Tab-separated table of C-alpha atoms and ligand atoms in Angstrom:
chain	number	residue	atom	x	y	z
A	1	MET	CA	26.969	17.859	52.146
A	2	THR	CA	27.361	14.475	53.726
A	3	ARG	CA	29.329	12.062	51.598
A	4	ILE	CA	27.729	8.645	51.112
A	5	ILE	CA	30.615	6.122	50.985
A	6	ASP	CA	29.549	3.520	48.257
A	7	GLY	CA	30.779	0.242	49.257
A	8	ASN	CA	29.861	-1.264	45.847
A	9	ASP	CA	32.055	1.236	44.072
A	10	VAL	CA	35.135	0.468	46.164
A	11	ALA	CA	34.464	-3.256	46.110
A	12	SER	CA	34.289	-3.143	42.319
A	13	ASP	CA	37.713	-1.365	42.091
A	14	VAL	CA	39.149	-4.172	44.426
A	15	ARG	CA	37.587	-6.865	42.117
A	16	ASP	CA	38.980	-5.222	38.961
A	17	GLY	CA	42.474	-4.995	40.588
A	18	LEU	CA	42.221	-8.691	41.559
A	19	GLY	CA	41.438	-9.471	37.981
A	20	ASP	CA	44.754	-8.230	36.963
A	21	ALA	CA	46.530	-10.389	39.710
A	22	ILE	CA	44.489	-13.460	38.718
A	23	ALA	CA	45.655	-12.900	35.030
A	24	THR	CA	49.247	-12.932	36.153
A	25	LEU	CA	48.616	-16.204	38.179
A	26	GLU	CA	46.993	-17.722	35.104
A	27	ASP	CA	49.916	-16.682	32.992
A	28	ASP	CA	52.020	-18.926	35.228
A	29	GLY	CA	49.507	-21.726	34.914
A	30	VAL	CA	47.943	-21.218	38.337
A	31	THR	CA	44.220	-20.874	38.846
A	32	PRO	CA	43.461	-19.674	42.434
A	33	THR	CA	41.131	-21.979	44.353
A	34	LEU	CA	38.970	-21.474	47.279
A	35	ALA	CA	37.374	-24.351	49.142
A	36	THR	CA	34.135	-23.524	50.923
A	37	VAL	CA	32.959	-25.982	53.493
A	38	LEU	CA	29.362	-26.075	54.725
A	39	MET	CA	28.256	-28.272	57.532
A	40	SER	CA	24.744	-26.600	58.080
A	41	ASP	CA	21.271	-26.605	56.717
A	42	ASP	CA	20.661	-22.946	57.885
A	43	PRO	CA	19.425	-21.085	54.893
A	44	ALA	CA	21.324	-17.982	55.694
A	45	SER	CA	24.623	-19.956	55.900
A	46	GLU	CA	23.640	-21.699	52.508
A	47	THR	CA	23.081	-18.196	50.880
A	48	TYR	CA	26.361	-16.839	52.300
A	49	VAL	CA	28.157	-19.712	50.787
A	50	SER	CA	26.576	-19.626	47.408
A	51	MET	CA	27.303	-15.740	47.158
A	52	LYS	CA	31.013	-16.389	47.971
A	53	GLN	CA	31.158	-19.102	45.190
A	54	GLU	CA	29.496	-16.738	42.665
A	55	ASP	CA	31.901	-13.998	43.665
A	56	CYS	CA	34.835	-16.284	43.063
A	57	GLU	CA	33.585	-17.477	39.612
A	58	GLU	CA	32.891	-13.780	38.549
A	59	VAL	CA	36.613	-12.835	39.091
A	60	GLY	CA	38.081	-16.297	37.879
A	61	ILE	CA	38.873	-18.024	41.261
A	62	GLU	CA	37.766	-21.648	41.140
A	63	ALA	CA	35.229	-22.412	43.898
A	64	LEU	CA	35.453	-25.949	45.374
A	65	ASP	CA	32.182	-26.694	47.017
A	66	VAL	CA	32.230	-29.120	49.921
A	67	GLU	CA	29.026	-29.868	51.749
A	68	LEU	CA	28.952	-32.030	54.823
A	69	ASP	CA	25.908	-33.545	56.632
A	70	PRO	CA	25.331	-31.345	59.733
A	71	ASP	CA	24.777	-34.543	61.734
A	72	ALA	CA	28.117	-36.054	60.703
A	73	PRO	CA	30.688	-36.500	63.471
A	74	ALA	CA	33.151	-33.723	64.092
A	75	GLU	CA	35.986	-35.941	62.756
A	76	LYS	CA	34.236	-35.972	59.402
A	77	LEU	CA	34.828	-32.159	59.211
A	78	PHE	CA	38.338	-32.332	60.614
A	79	GLY	CA	39.266	-34.984	58.121
A	80	THR	CA	37.921	-32.727	55.406
A	81	VAL	CA	39.866	-29.799	56.571
A	82	GLU	CA	43.078	-32.027	56.803
A	83	ASP	CA	42.639	-33.143	53.239
A	84	LEU	CA	42.125	-29.544	51.972
A	85	ASN	CA	45.270	-28.399	53.823
A	86	ALA	CA	47.208	-31.273	52.079
A	87	ASP	CA	45.690	-30.526	48.643
A	88	PRO	CA	48.176	-28.398	46.577
A	89	ASN	CA	45.483	-27.361	44.339
A	90	VAL	CA	43.458	-25.699	47.074
A	91	ASN	CA	44.809	-22.223	48.188
A	92	GLY	CA	42.142	-21.023	50.458
A	93	ILE	CA	39.828	-22.712	52.975
A	94	LEU	CA	36.784	-21.180	54.313
A	95	VAL	CA	34.634	-23.155	56.890
A	96	GLN	CA	31.267	-21.455	57.116
A	97	MET	CA	30.452	-20.597	60.716
A	98	PRO	CA	28.664	-21.336	62.766
A	99	VAL	CA	29.384	-25.231	62.666
A	100	PRO	CA	27.007	-27.462	64.561
A	101	ASP	CA	26.964	-27.487	68.173
A	102	HIS	CA	28.770	-30.808	68.489
A	103	VAL	CA	31.781	-29.265	66.566
A	104	SER	CA	34.006	-26.730	68.307
A	105	ASN	CA	34.285	-23.526	66.148
A	106	ARG	CA	37.543	-22.853	67.906
A	107	ASP	CA	39.090	-26.262	66.970
A	108	VAL	CA	37.898	-25.882	63.403
A	109	ILE	CA	39.725	-22.467	63.178
A	110	ARG	CA	42.916	-24.010	64.577
A	111	ALA	CA	42.759	-27.101	62.260
A	112	ILE	CA	43.018	-24.814	58.976
A	113	ASP	CA	46.493	-24.421	57.728
A	114	PRO	CA	47.397	-20.705	58.577
A	115	ALA	CA	48.725	-20.410	54.975
A	116	LYS	CA	45.222	-21.161	53.613
A	117	ASP	CA	43.281	-19.334	56.346
A	118	VAL	CA	41.684	-16.754	54.124
A	119	ASP	CA	39.224	-15.652	56.894
A	120	GLY	CA	42.301	-14.626	59.007
A	121	PHE	CA	40.874	-16.353	62.125
A	122	HIS	CA	43.744	-18.682	62.901
A	123	PRO	CA	45.564	-17.874	66.104
A	124	GLU	CA	48.808	-17.517	64.141
A	125	ASN	CA	47.234	-14.937	61.834
A	126	VAL	CA	45.477	-13.240	64.641
A	127	GLY	CA	48.953	-12.968	66.563
A	128	ARG	CA	50.743	-11.727	63.494
A	129	LEU	CA	47.942	-8.980	62.937
A	130	VAL	CA	48.351	-7.852	66.664
A	131	ALA	CA	52.075	-7.832	66.467
A	132	GLY	CA	52.077	-5.591	63.436
A	133	ASP	CA	53.113	-8.182	60.876
A	134	PRO	CA	49.848	-9.272	59.263
A	135	VAL	CA	49.381	-11.710	56.460
A	136	PHE	CA	45.770	-12.270	56.115
A	137	LYS	CA	43.632	-9.415	57.651
A	138	PRO	CA	40.064	-10.671	58.414
A	139	CYS	CA	37.791	-9.633	55.617
A	140	THR	CA	35.364	-7.173	57.200
A	141	PRO	CA	37.907	-5.159	59.187
A	142	HIS	CA	40.196	-5.085	56.030
A	143	GLY	CA	37.158	-3.848	54.019
A	144	VAL	CA	36.523	-1.138	56.500
A	145	LEU	CA	40.055	0.022	56.260
A	146	LYS	CA	39.779	0.168	52.368
A	147	LEU	CA	36.718	2.211	52.634
A	148	LEU	CA	38.350	4.679	54.930
A	149	GLU	CA	41.307	4.655	52.432
A	150	ASP	CA	38.859	5.393	49.479
A	151	ALA	CA	37.047	8.229	51.379
A	152	ASP	CA	40.462	9.851	52.110
A	153	VAL	CA	39.822	9.497	55.916
A	154	GLU	CA	43.001	10.266	57.894
A	155	THR	CA	43.108	7.802	60.838
A	156	GLU	CA	46.665	8.964	61.947
A	157	GLY	CA	45.936	10.912	65.230
A	158	ALA	CA	42.054	10.429	64.900
A	159	ASP	CA	39.969	9.399	67.733
A	160	VAL	CA	38.026	6.359	66.717
A	161	ALA	CA	35.202	4.517	68.413
A	162	VAL	CA	34.667	1.014	67.431
A	163	VAL	CA	31.428	-0.328	68.955
A	164	GLY	CA	31.582	-4.139	69.211
A	165	ARG	CA	34.422	-6.332	70.295
A	166	SER	CA	33.828	-9.631	68.430
A	167	ASN	CA	36.802	-11.617	67.249
A	168	ILE	CA	35.674	-11.295	63.597
A	169	VAL	CA	35.051	-7.564	63.569
A	170	GLY	CA	35.744	-5.253	66.482
A	171	LYS	CA	38.857	-6.755	67.973
A	172	PRO	CA	40.764	-7.131	64.707
A	173	LEU	CA	39.574	-3.662	63.427
A	174	ALA	CA	40.755	-2.103	66.810
A	175	ASN	CA	44.018	-3.678	66.326
A	176	LEU	CA	44.642	-2.645	62.855
A	177	LEU	CA	43.659	0.876	63.601
A	178	VAL	CA	46.300	1.215	66.354
A	179	GLN	CA	49.185	-0.208	64.206
A	180	LYS	CA	52.007	2.039	63.181
A	181	ALA	CA	51.020	1.567	59.610
A	182	ASP	CA	48.913	3.207	57.004
A	183	TYR	CA	45.199	3.575	58.067
A	184	GLY	CA	46.561	2.862	61.517
A	185	ASN	CA	48.094	5.319	64.282
A	186	ALA	CA	44.566	6.064	65.545
A	187	THR	CA	43.633	6.354	69.128
A	188	VAL	CA	40.875	3.571	69.629
A	189	THR	CA	38.143	3.350	72.050
A	190	LEU	CA	36.887	-0.171	71.887
A	191	CYS	CA	33.229	-0.294	73.074
A	192	HIS	CA	30.989	-3.291	74.110
A	193	SER	CA	27.755	-4.139	75.942
A	194	ARG	CA	29.271	-3.305	79.245
A	195	THR	CA	30.619	0.213	78.192
A	196	ASP	CA	29.223	3.014	80.435
A	197	ASP	CA	27.807	5.827	78.577
A	198	LEU	CA	28.478	4.791	74.987
A	199	ALA	CA	27.044	8.073	73.556
A	200	GLU	CA	29.811	9.818	75.471
A	201	LYS	CA	32.533	7.729	73.718
A	202	THR	CA	31.013	7.971	70.340
A	203	ARG	CA	30.623	11.767	70.505
A	204	ARG	CA	34.235	12.257	71.239
A	205	ALA	CA	35.114	10.258	68.097
A	206	ASP	CA	36.324	11.543	64.547
A	207	VAL	CA	35.415	8.131	63.262
A	208	VAL	CA	32.646	5.816	64.604
A	209	ILE	CA	32.602	2.150	63.475
A	210	ALA	CA	29.339	0.347	64.525
A	211	ALA	CA	29.580	-3.581	64.756
A	212	ALA	CA	27.141	-4.477	67.654
A	213	GLY	CA	24.490	-6.317	65.890
A	214	VAL	CA	21.857	-3.920	67.462
A	215	PRO	CA	19.535	-2.304	64.934
A	216	GLU	CA	20.073	1.393	64.831
A	217	LEU	CA	22.062	1.692	68.100
A	218	VAL	CA	24.058	4.777	67.072
A	219	ASP	CA	21.878	7.681	66.112
A	220	GLY	CA	22.667	11.369	65.177
A	221	SER	CA	22.528	12.611	68.739
A	222	MET	CA	25.509	10.184	69.566
A	223	LEU	CA	27.909	11.829	66.890
A	224	THR	CA	29.991	14.896	66.670
A	225	GLU	CA	29.441	17.311	63.679
A	226	GLY	CA	31.369	15.865	60.603
A	227	ALA	CA	32.183	12.484	61.934
A	228	VAL	CA	32.909	9.662	59.621
A	229	VAL	CA	30.456	6.734	60.247
A	230	ILE	CA	31.134	3.126	59.054
A	231	ASP	CA	28.066	0.966	59.707
A	232	VAL	CA	29.095	-2.798	59.723
A	233	GLY	CA	25.769	-4.000	61.175
A	234	VAL	CA	23.298	-6.076	59.239
A	235	ASN	CA	19.984	-6.498	60.969
A	236	ARG	CA	16.786	-7.905	59.661
A	237	VAL	CA	13.748	-6.105	61.297
A	238	ASP	CA	10.042	-5.740	60.649
A	239	ARG	CA	9.006	-2.228	59.488
A	240	ASP	CA	5.282	-1.623	58.801
A	241	GLY	CA	4.814	-5.276	58.380
A	242	GLU	CA	7.680	-5.709	56.039
A	243	SER	CA	10.974	-7.277	56.550
A	244	THR	CA	13.833	-5.015	55.822
A	245	LEU	CA	17.628	-4.612	56.455
A	246	VAL	CA	18.954	-1.996	58.756
A	247	GLY	CA	22.423	-1.334	60.101
A	248	ASP	CA	23.601	-0.484	63.678
A	249	VAL	CA	23.492	3.143	62.910
A	250	ASP	CA	20.173	5.129	62.521
A	251	PHE	CA	21.007	6.265	58.879
A	252	GLU	CA	18.575	9.191	58.696
A	253	SER	CA	19.420	10.892	61.844
A	254	ALA	CA	23.152	10.024	61.434
A	255	LYS	CA	23.552	11.458	58.028
A	256	GLU	CA	22.338	14.872	59.301
A	257	VAL	CA	25.347	15.233	61.513
A	258	ALA	CA	28.066	12.936	59.728
A	259	GLY	CA	30.570	14.083	57.264
A	260	ALA	CA	30.519	10.853	55.500
A	261	ILE	CA	28.638	7.623	56.153
A	262	THR	CA	28.110	4.129	54.676
A	263	PRO	CA	24.687	2.844	53.800
A	264	VAL	CA	23.198	-0.390	54.698
A	265	PRO	CA	23.055	-2.396	52.440
A	266	GLY	CA	25.763	-1.213	49.991
A	267	GLY	CA	28.427	-0.187	52.415
A	268	VAL	CA	30.678	-2.666	54.280
A	269	GLY	CA	28.948	-5.787	53.001
A	270	PRO	CA	30.263	-5.735	49.369
A	271	MET	CA	33.768	-4.950	50.882
A	272	THR	CA	33.632	-8.063	53.011
A	273	ARG	CA	32.907	-10.153	50.053
A	274	ALA	CA	35.626	-8.590	48.011
A	275	MET	CA	38.418	-8.900	50.630
A	276	LEU	CA	37.876	-12.724	50.707
A	277	LEU	CA	38.806	-12.736	47.031
A	278	TYR	CA	41.752	-10.565	47.867
A	279	ASN	CA	42.888	-12.929	50.634
A	280	THR	CA	42.445	-15.968	48.278
A	281	VAL	CA	44.584	-14.266	45.633
A	282	MET	CA	47.200	-13.287	48.181
A	283	ALA	CA	47.231	-16.880	49.469
A	284	THR	CA	47.597	-18.221	46.006
A	285	GLY	CA	50.658	-15.887	45.191
A	286	ARG	CA	52.319	-16.686	48.466
A	287	GLN	CA	51.920	-20.575	47.904
A	288	THR	CA	53.049	-20.582	44.318
A	289	ASP	CA	55.863	-17.967	44.607
A	290	VAL	CA	54.149	-15.952	41.689
A	291	SER	CA	54.469	-12.270	42.513
A	292	VAL	CA	51.181	-10.635	42.256
A	293	ASP	CA	50.300	-6.914	42.612
A	294	LEU	CA	47.347	-6.740	44.979
A	295	PRO	CA	44.937	-3.683	44.703
B	1	NDP	P1	28.807	-10.236	67.817
B	1	NDP	O1	27.477	-10.462	68.237
B	1	NDP	O2	29.822	-11.459	67.823
B	1	NDP	O3	29.435	-9.026	68.649
B	1	NDP	C1	28.603	-7.913	68.887
B	1	NDP	C2	29.449	-6.976	69.696
B	1	NDP	O4	28.694	-5.814	70.042
B	1	NDP	C3	29.775	-7.536	71.198
B	1	NDP	O5	31.049	-7.214	71.488
B	1	NDP	C4	28.842	-6.993	72.207
B	1	NDP	O6	29.438	-6.627	73.361
B	1	NDP	C5	28.661	-5.716	71.413
B	1	NDP	N1	27.265	-4.906	71.823
B	1	NDP	C6	26.216	-5.601	71.810
B	1	NDP	N2	25.244	-4.765	72.275
B	1	NDP	C7	25.824	-3.573	72.433
B	1	NDP	C8	25.397	-2.362	72.928
B	1	NDP	N3	24.017	-2.095	73.308
B	1	NDP	N4	26.329	-1.372	73.082
B	1	NDP	C9	27.633	-1.677	72.824
B	1	NDP	N5	27.996	-2.736	72.442
B	1	NDP	C10	27.168	-3.804	72.269
B	1	NDP	O7	28.633	-9.549	66.268
B	1	NDP	P2	29.640	-9.485	65.090
B	1	NDP	O8	30.725	-8.787	65.325
B	1	NDP	O9	29.739	-10.782	64.508
B	1	NDP	O10	28.689	-8.607	64.125
B	1	NDP	C11	28.201	-7.337	64.436
B	1	NDP	C12	27.292	-6.857	63.393
B	1	NDP	O11	27.967	-6.783	62.157
B	1	NDP	C13	26.096	-7.750	63.073
B	1	NDP	O12	25.064	-6.874	62.782
B	1	NDP	C14	26.585	-8.603	61.975
B	1	NDP	O13	25.380	-9.028	61.226
B	1	NDP	C15	27.334	-7.641	61.236
B	1	NDP	N6	28.303	-8.047	60.274
B	1	NDP	C16	28.397	-7.661	59.079
B	1	NDP	C17	29.338	-7.961	58.195
B	1	NDP	C18	29.385	-7.304	56.863
B	1	NDP	O14	30.054	-7.769	56.036
B	1	NDP	N7	28.685	-6.263	56.653
B	1	NDP	C19	30.195	-8.940	58.469
B	1	NDP	C20	30.276	-9.412	59.854
B	1	NDP	C21	29.301	-9.010	60.749
B	1	NDP	P3	29.786	-7.977	74.404
B	1	NDP	O15	31.242	-8.381	73.888
B	1	NDP	O16	29.959	-7.316	75.714
B	1	NDP	O17	28.715	-8.884	74.309
C-alpha cells in the first residue's frame, strides 16, 4: 500500500510544538513579531501575505502588516527594511517576492538583517547552510526534511533526485540533503532543464523531490518501485474547463509505483507555511536570549 504523506498533519504537529515555544517566550514578556512587507498588487502575492499573517495570528505570533505602493521608488522599500532591521520589537522580516521590476530582488534580500531573515535567503544564511552551520533553513526545503523525518524515510546513503535548482527550493534542499547531519548524508543528483534524460536520473533514485514548476512532469514510468516521492510543485491548470491545482508529479500514475508520496494540495504547501512560523520563533529566541525548545 502506498503511504500518502499528509502535510497538514505534520504541519499541525509543528504548530502545536511552536505553541509551547511561544508560551515560553510569553512567560518572559516576549511576543514574537513577524513583519510582512508587500510591494505589489498581484492578487497571488496579496493572498500569500494574508495567509502568512493568519498563520501567525493562529499560533500567537504578532503580524505587522506593511504595504507599499508598487510604484514607489526602490528607496522607499530599502528605507522600510532598514527601519524594521532597527526595530527591536520586530523579530522576523519577510519581503514578499517578486518585488516590482524597478527594485532588485537580490538587493532586497541583502538588505534584510541576517538575524531577522526568516526566509533564509540572505547570503550569510545561505553560506552558513552550505558550510553545515545553518541558522534559518529556507521554509520549503526545511518543510520537505520534516516530511521525510515524519515518514521515517532514511536519507543516509540514499540516492535522492532533486528536480529543480532554484535558490529557494532545489539548491538549498540539495545542500541540506548532502550535509553530515540528520536527514542528510544522501547522494544527491540535482536535475534542471538542461539535464539529459531526466527519467534515467529519477529512476535511479530512492527519493524523488520534484520542484520544477512543470505540471505532472514526473510520472510513474520515471520512478523505481517503492520510491518516496515529494511533490513541491503547485501549478494551476485547466482540466475539463475547470481550473485546478496539480503538482509536478502525476499523482495517479506515481502512486501506483511509489512507496510513499505527498499529495498536492496538502503535502509540502502546509509545511512551507509552518516552517516560516518556526523560523520566526527561532529568530525571536535568538534575539532575546530566551531558550526555546523548537519542534
Ligand atoms: P523556479 O521556476 O524558480 O525553478 C524551477 C526549476 O526547475 C529550475 O531550476 C528549472 O531549470 C527546473 N526545470 C524546469 N523545467 C524542467 C524540466 N522540464 N526538467 C527538469 N527541470 C526543469 O521554481 P521554484 O523552485 O520557485 O518552484 C518550483 C515549483 O514549486 C513551482 O511549481 C512552485 O509553485 C512550487 N513551490 C511550491 C512551494 C510550496 O510551498 N509548496 C514553495 C515554493 C515553490 P533551470 O534552472 O535550468 O531553468
